[in-house]
Amino acid sequence: MVYNPITHQLFADDGSFIKTLHCPLNKQWEDLNSTITLKARLCDSCNKQIYDSALLKENELINLIKNDPHTCIKIDLNQENIYLTHQTYVEQ
Amino acid sequence: MSNNNESNLRVIKTARSKEAINQAAKEGYWPLVKPVIPSPEIKTKYAVIQHSETGEIEISADFRFDSMAFGEKGNKVIDFTFYYPYHFENPYAAYLIPKDLKINEKVFLEDLIEDIVGSTWNQGDSYRLASSEAVWDGTNFKILENEKVDFIG
């Protein structure tokens, strides 16, 4: 996975656009409730799970977004499975 | 004024043009005008790798990536260089203060004017904090910074 921390856009390794990260509630991972899986925490404002992208393979994350484009994820810049980029995507 | 943040605080908007600032003033807000000053602590890096035959280029932001672009055909024509990556409409901006904002009221600054480091990467890059909670002291905001900011959304 490849992430642009300036535009908050996430891409697959092949350069295809996955999603733009945006949380209007300014949620922080430490503020979220644990769930039965380490891969996700619960946002009690939206009642949705937020997935830790550090613990997901790229295809798992893409499938989550395909099933629900509003799926929320968390990115830590220092996680090992992500590259940073300046690539940008102009959303239609 | 919406309450659109984790703590359900009042949201303080930012205007980044003369027109937007004056419109807000006409609507009853007090524009708290501030200079937009890039912080030398906020920086990111790039390198340019060029294909030795086609001339096409790739931009790398990551030390791990530069050897991957174009494989053996890639030449690094600009080595990793740090720069300030953000662009703003004007060198000034204003927080739009509602008339009834109380001293010591905690608010949510939706679009920070000040350059504060929000996230750092272990390759030396630092990115600005986009928004933050803050407390109004009657003349200015005291920004309440988080120790660590994750990217969520």
mmCIF file with all atom_site columns, N, CA and C in Angstrom, chain B residues 30-72:
data_model
loop_
_atom_site.group_PDB
_atom_site.id
_atom_site.type_symbol
_atom_site.label_atom_id
_atom_site.label_alt_id
_atom_site.label_comp_id
_atom_site.label_asym_id
_atom_site.label_entity_id
_atom_site.label_seq_id
_atom_site.pdbx_PDB_ins_code
_atom_site.Cartn_x
_atom_site.Cartn_y
_atom_site.Cartn_z
_atom_site.occupancy
_atom_site.B_iso_or_equiv
_atom_site.pdbx_formal_charge
_atom_site.auth_seq_id
_atom_site.auth_comp_id
_atom_site.auth_asym_id
_atom_site.auth_atom_id
_atom_site.pdbx_PDB_model_num
ATOM 1   N N  . TRP B 1 30 ? -15.755 37.904 14.476  1.00 0.00 ? 30 TRP B N  1
ATOM 2   C CA . TRP B 1 30 ? -14.545 38.707 14.581  1.00 0.00 ? 30 TRP B CA 1
ATOM 3   C C  . TRP B 1 30 ? -13.399 37.899 13.975  1.00 0.00 ? 30 TRP B C  1
ATOM 4   N N  . PRO B 1 31 ? -12.836 38.373 12.860  1.00 0.00 ? 31 PRO B N  1
ATOM 5   C CA . PRO B 1 31 ? -11.720 37.619 12.270  1.00 0.00 ? 31 PRO B CA 1
ATOM 6   C C  . PRO B 1 31 ? -10.427 37.829 13.067  1.00 0.00 ? 31 PRO B C  1
ATOM 7   N N  . LEU B 1 32 ? -9.926  36.784 13.651  1.00 0.00 ? 32 LEU B N  1
ATOM 8   C CA . LEU B 1 32 ? -8.645  36.834 14.363  1.00 0.00 ? 32 LEU B CA 1
ATOM 9   C C  . LEU B 1 32 ? -7.562  36.539 13.325  1.00 0.00 ? 32 LEU B C  1
ATOM 10  N N  . VAL B 1 33 ? -6.956  37.618 12.822  1.00 0.00 ? 33 VAL B N  1
ATOM 11  C CA . VAL B 1 33 ? -6.056  37.503 11.666  1.00 0.00 ? 33 VAL B CA 1
ATOM 12  C C  . VAL B 1 33 ? -4.658  37.088 12.127  1.00 0.00 ? 33 VAL B C  1
ATOM 13  N N  . LYS B 1 34 ? -4.091  36.163 11.395  1.00 0.00 ? 34 LYS B N  1
ATOM 14  C CA . LYS B 1 34 ? -2.750  35.667 11.723  1.00 0.00 ? 34 LYS B CA 1
ATOM 15  C C  . LYS B 1 34 ? -1.939  35.487 10.432  1.00 0.00 ? 34 LYS B C  1
ATOM 16  N N  . PRO B 1 35 ? -0.617  35.625 10.554  1.00 0.00 ? 35 PRO B N  1
ATOM 17  C CA . PRO B 1 35 ? 0.217   35.322 9.374   1.00 0.00 ? 35 PRO B CA 1
ATOM 18  C C  . PRO B 1 35 ? 0.320   33.810 9.169   1.00 0.00 ? 35 PRO B C  1
ATOM 19  N N  . VAL B 1 36 ? 0.430   33.426 7.932   1.00 0.00 ? 36 VAL B N  1
ATOM 20  C CA . VAL B 1 36 ? 0.677   32.016 7.600   1.00 0.00 ? 36 VAL B CA 1
ATOM 21  C C  . VAL B 1 36 ? 2.180   31.856 7.434   1.00 0.00 ? 36 VAL B C  1
ATOM 22  N N  . ILE B 1 37 ? 2.806   31.218 8.411   1.00 0.00 ? 37 ILE B N  1
ATOM 23  C CA . ILE B 1 37 ? 4.278   31.132 8.415   1.00 0.00 ? 37 ILE B CA 1
ATOM 24  C C  . ILE B 1 37 ? 4.702   29.663 8.349   1.00 0.00 ? 37 ILE B C  1
ATOM 25  N N  . PRO B 1 38 ? 5.335   29.270 7.252   1.00 0.00 ? 38 PRO B N  1
ATOM 26  C CA . PRO B 1 38 ? 5.801   27.879 7.164   1.00 0.00 ? 38 PRO B CA 1
ATOM 27  C C  . PRO B 1 38 ? 6.836   27.572 8.245   1.00 0.00 ? 38 PRO B C  1
ATOM 28  N N  . SER B 1 39 ? 6.674   26.449 8.903   1.00 0.00 ? 39 SER B N  1
ATOM 29  C CA . SER B 1 39 ? 7.638   26.054 9.928   1.00 0.00 ? 39 SER B CA 1
ATOM 30  C C  . SER B 1 39 ? 8.753   25.231 9.296   1.00 0.00 ? 39 SER B C  1
ATOM 31  N N  . PRO B 1 40 ? 10.005  25.546 9.647   1.00 0.00 ? 40 PRO B N  1
ATOM 32  C CA . PRO B 1 40 ? 11.110  24.716 9.126   1.00 0.00 ? 40 PRO B CA 1
ATOM 33  C C  . PRO B 1 40 ? 11.068  23.290 9.657   1.00 0.00 ? 40 PRO B C  1
ATOM 34  N N  . GLU B 1 41 ? 10.276  23.051 10.693  1.00 0.00 ? 41 GLU B N  1
ATOM 35  C CA . GLU B 1 41 ? 10.163  21.691 11.225  1.00 0.00 ? 41 GLU B CA 1
ATOM 36  C C  . GLU B 1 41 ? 9.295   20.802 10.350  1.00 0.00 ? 41 GLU B C  1
ATOM 37  N N  . ILE B 1 42 ? 8.509   21.431 9.475   1.00 0.00 ? 42 ILE B N  1
ATOM 38  C CA . ILE B 1 42 ? 7.605   20.655 8.623   1.00 0.00 ? 42 ILE B CA 1
ATOM 39  C C  . ILE B 1 42 ? 8.246   20.500 7.260   1.00 0.00 ? 42 ILE B C  1
ATOM 40  N N  . LYS B 1 43 ? 8.497   19.277 6.887   1.00 0.00 ? 43 LYS B N  1
ATOM 41  C CA . LYS B 1 43 ? 9.246   19.040 5.651   1.00 0.00 ? 43 LYS B CA 1
ATOM 42  C C  . LYS B 1 43 ? 9.008   17.611 5.174   1.00 0.00 ? 43 LYS B C  1
ATOM 43  N N  . THR B 1 44 ? 9.096   17.464 3.900   1.00 0.00 ? 44 THR B N  1
ATOM 44  C CA . THR B 1 44 ? 9.058   16.131 3.327   1.00 0.00 ? 44 THR B CA 1
ATOM 45  C C  . THR B 1 44 ? 10.077  16.091 2.198   1.00 0.00 ? 44 THR B C  1
ATOM 46  N N  . LYS B 1 45 ? 10.373  14.916 1.735   1.00 0.00 ? 45 LYS B N  1
ATOM 47  C CA . LYS B 1 45 ? 11.480  14.796 0.773   1.00 0.00 ? 45 LYS B CA 1
ATOM 48  C C  . LYS B 1 45 ? 10.998  14.203 -0.544  1.00 0.00 ? 45 LYS B C  1
ATOM 49  N N  . TYR B 1 46 ? 11.783  14.413 -1.574  1.00 0.00 ? 46 TYR B N  1
ATOM 50  C CA . TYR B 1 46 ? 11.490  13.801 -2.864  1.00 0.00 ? 46 TYR B CA 1
ATOM 51  C C  . TYR B 1 46 ? 12.808  13.505 -3.566  1.00 0.00 ? 46 TYR B C  1
ATOM 52  N N  . ALA B 1 47 ? 12.734  12.584 -4.475  1.00 0.00 ? 47 ALA B N  1
ATOM 53  C CA . ALA B 1 47 ? 13.844  12.339 -5.397  1.00 0.00 ? 47 ALA B CA 1
ATOM 54  C C  . ALA B 1 47 ? 13.217  12.070 -6.753  1.00 0.00 ? 47 ALA B C  1
ATOM 55  N N  . VAL B 1 48 ? 13.961  12.357 -7.796  1.00 0.00 ? 48 VAL B N  1
ATOM 56  C CA . VAL B 1 48 ? 13.451  12.105 -9.151  1.00 0.00 ? 48 VAL B CA 1
ATOM 57  C C  . VAL B 1 48 ? 14.311  11.032 -9.804  1.00 0.00 ? 48 VAL B C  1
ATOM 58  N N  . ILE B 1 49 ? 13.643  9.997  -10.263 1.00 0.00 ? 49 ILE B N  1
ATOM 59  C CA . ILE B 1 49 ? 14.324  8.899  -10.956 1.00 0.00 ? 49 ILE B CA 1
ATOM 60  C C  . ILE B 1 49 ? 13.886  8.937  -12.423 1.00 0.00 ? 49 ILE B C  1
ATOM 61  N N  . GLN B 1 50 ? 14.846  8.906  -13.309 1.00 0.00 ? 50 GLN B N  1
ATOM 62  C CA . GLN B 1 50 ? 14.554  9.012  -14.735 1.00 0.00 ? 50 GLN B CA 1
ATOM 63  C C  . GLN B 1 50 ? 14.952  7.733  -15.467 1.00 0.00 ? 50 GLN B C  1
ATOM 64  N N  . HIS B 1 51 ? 14.068  7.316  -16.359 1.00 0.00 ? 51 HIS B N  1
ATOM 65  C CA . HIS B 1 51 ? 14.359  6.141  -17.187 1.00 0.00 ? 51 HIS B CA 1
ATOM 66  C C  . HIS B 1 51 ? 15.452  6.511  -18.185 1.00 0.00 ? 51 HIS B C  1
ATOM 67  N N  . SER B 1 52 ? 16.490  5.731  -18.210 1.00 0.00 ? 52 SER B N  1
ATOM 68  C CA . SER B 1 52 ? 17.664  6.108  -19.012 1.00 0.00 ? 52 SER B CA 1
ATOM 69  C C  . SER B 1 52 ? 17.395  6.062  -20.512 1.00 0.00 ? 52 SER B C  1
ATOM 70  N N  . GLU B 1 53 ? 16.336  5.378  -20.931 1.00 0.00 ? 53 GLU B N  1
ATOM 71  C CA . GLU B 1 53 ? 16.062  5.290  -22.372 1.00 0.00 ? 53 GLU B CA 1
ATOM 72  C C  . GLU B 1 53 ? 14.873  6.139  -22.794 1.00 0.00 ? 53 GLU B C  1
ATOM 73  N N  . THR B 1 54 ? 13.791  6.089  -22.026 1.00 0.00 ? 54 THR B N  1
ATOM 74  C CA . THR B 1 54 ? 12.572  6.806  -22.446 1.00 0.00 ? 54 THR B CA 1
ATOM 75  C C  . THR B 1 54 ? 12.545  8.251  -21.951 1.00 0.00 ? 54 THR B C  1
ATOM 76  N N  . GLY B 1 55 ? 13.313  8.562  -20.916 1.00 0.00 ? 55 GLY B N  1
ATOM 77  C CA . GLY B 1 55 ? 13.301  9.908  -20.353 1.00 0.00 ? 55 GLY B CA 1
ATOM 78  C C  . GLY B 1 55 ? 12.185  10.148 -19.362 1.00 0.00 ? 55 GLY B C  1
ATOM 79  N N  . GLU B 1 56 ? 11.274  9.172  -19.228 1.00 0.00 ? 56 GLU B N  1
ATOM 80  C CA . GLU B 1 56 ? 10.182  9.344  -18.265 1.00 0.00 ? 56 GLU B CA 1
ATOM 81  C C  . GLU B 1 56 ? 10.736  9.388  -16.846 1.00 0.00 ? 56 GLU B C  1
ATOM 82  N N  . ILE B 1 57 ? 9.978   10.019 -15.975 1.00 0.00 ? 57 ILE B N  1
ATOM 83  C CA . ILE B 1 57 ? 10.453  10.123 -14.590 1.00 0.00 ? 57 ILE B CA 1
ATOM 84  C C  . ILE B 1 57 ? 9.439   9.519  -13.617 1.00 0.00 ? 57 ILE B C  1
ATOM 85  N N  . GLU B 1 58 ? 9.939   9.149  -12.460 1.00 0.00 ? 58 GLU B N  1
ATOM 86  C CA . GLU B 1 58 ? 9.122   8.770  -11.299 1.00 0.00 ? 58 GLU B CA 1
ATOM 87  C C  . GLU B 1 58 ? 9.591   9.621  -10.134 1.00 0.00 ? 58 GLU B C  1
ATOM 88  N N  . ILE B 1 59 ? 8.661   9.982  -9.276  1.00 0.00 ? 59 ILE B N  1
ATOM 89  C CA . ILE B 1 59 ? 9.006   10.746 -8.084  1.00 0.00 ? 59 ILE B CA 1
ATOM 90  C C  . ILE B 1 59 ? 8.955   9.805  -6.895  1.00 0.00 ? 59 ILE B C  1
ATOM 91  N N  . SER B 1 60 ? 9.980   9.828  -6.100  1.00 0.00 ? 60 SER B N  1
ATOM 92  C CA . SER B 1 60 ? 10.017  8.990  -4.901  1.00 0.00 ? 60 SER B CA 1
ATOM 93  C C  . SER B 1 60 ? 9.966   9.859  -3.656  1.00 0.00 ? 60 SER B C  1
ATOM 94  N N  . ALA B 1 61 ? 9.176   9.424  -2.696  1.00 0.00 ? 61 ALA B N  1
ATOM 95  C CA . ALA B 1 61 ? 9.131   10.099 -1.405  1.00 0.00 ? 61 ALA B CA 1
ATOM 96  C C  . ALA B 1 61 ? 9.702   9.205  -0.315  1.00 0.00 ? 61 ALA B C  1
ATOM 97  N N  . ASP B 1 62 ? 10.156  8.026  -0.717  1.00 0.00 ? 62 ASP B N  1
ATOM 98  C CA . ASP B 1 62 ? 10.465  6.979  0.259   1.00 0.00 ? 62 ASP B CA 1
ATOM 99  C C  . ASP B 1 62 ? 11.822  6.380  -0.088  1.00 0.00 ? 62 ASP B C  1
ATOM 100 N N  . PHE B 1 63 ? 12.728  6.364  0.874   1.00 0.00 ? 63 PHE B N  1
ATOM 101 C CA . PHE B 1 63 ? 14.069  5.819  0.627   1.00 0.00 ? 63 PHE B CA 1
ATOM 102 C C  . PHE B 1 63 ? 14.008  4.386  0.080   1.00 0.00 ? 63 PHE B C  1
ATOM 103 N N  . ARG B 1 64 ? 12.961  3.638  0.454   1.00 0.00 ? 64 ARG B N  1
ATOM 104 C CA . ARG B 1 64 ? 12.872  2.235  0.039   1.00 0.00 ? 64 ARG B CA 1
ATOM 105 C C  . ARG B 1 64 ? 12.455  2.102  -1.424  1.00 0.00 ? 64 ARG B C  1
ATOM 106 N N  . PHE B 1 65 ? 11.924  3.192  -1.994  1.00 0.00 ? 65 PHE B N  1
ATOM 107 C CA . PHE B 1 65 ? 11.325  3.105  -3.325  1.00 0.00 ? 65 PHE B CA 1
ATOM 108 C C  . PHE B 1 65 ? 12.294  3.450  -4.439  1.00 0.00 ? 65 PHE B C  1
ATOM 109 N N  . ASP B 1 66 ? 13.332  4.226  -4.160  1.00 0.00 ? 66 ASP B N  1
ATOM 110 C CA . ASP B 1 66 ? 14.107  4.802  -5.266  1.00 0.00 ? 66 ASP B CA 1
ATOM 111 C C  . ASP B 1 66 ? 14.802  3.758  -6.117  1.00 0.00 ? 66 ASP B C  1
ATOM 112 N N  . SER B 1 67 ? 15.126  2.618  -5.519  1.00 0.00 ? 67 SER B N  1
ATOM 113 C CA . SER B 1 67 ? 15.798  1.592  -6.313  1.00 0.00 ? 67 SER B CA 1
ATOM 114 C C  . SER B 1 67 ? 14.782  0.748  -7.092  1.00 0.00 ? 67 SER B C  1
ATOM 115 N N  . MET B 1 68 ? 13.496  0.917  -6.774  1.00 0.00 ? 68 MET B N  1
ATOM 116 C CA . MET B 1 68 ? 12.477  0.100  -7.446  1.00 0.00 ? 68 MET B CA 1
ATOM 117 C C  . MET B 1 68 ? 12.026  0.725  -8.762  1.00 0.00 ? 68 MET B C  1
ATOM 118 N N  . ALA B 1 69 ? 12.095  2.054  -8.869  1.00 0.00 ? 69 ALA B N  1
ATOM 119 C CA . ALA B 1 69 ? 11.553  2.714  -10.049 1.00 0.00 ? 69 ALA B CA 1
ATOM 120 C C  . ALA B 1 69 ? 12.408  2.403  -11.271 1.00 0.00 ? 69 ALA B C  1
ATOM 121 N N  . PHE B 1 70 ? 11.818  1.855  -12.280 1.00 0.00 ? 70 PHE B N  1
ATOM 122 C CA . PHE B 1 70 ? 12.453  1.538  -13.570 1.00 0.00 ? 70 PHE B CA 1
ATOM 123 C C  . PHE B 1 70 ? 13.569  0.489  -13.454 1.00 0.00 ? 70 PHE B C  1
ATOM 124 N N  . GLY B 1 71 ? 13.749  -0.110 -12.310 1.00 0.00 ? 71 GLY B N  1
ATOM 125 C CA . GLY B 1 71 ? 14.770  -1.143 -12.157 1.00 0.00 ? 71 GLY B CA 1
ATOM 126 C C  . GLY B 1 71 ? 16.160  -0.628 -12.521 1.00 0.00 ? 71 GLY B C  1
ATOM 127 N N  . GLU B 1 72 ? 16.873  -1.441 -13.312 1.00 0.00 ? 72 GLU B N  1
ATOM 128 C CA . GLU B 1 72 ? 18.250  -1.064 -13.673 1.00 0.00 ? 72 GLU B CA 1
ATOM 129 C C  . GLU B 1 72 ? 18.304  0.118  -14.639 1.00 0.00 ? 72 GLU B C  1
#
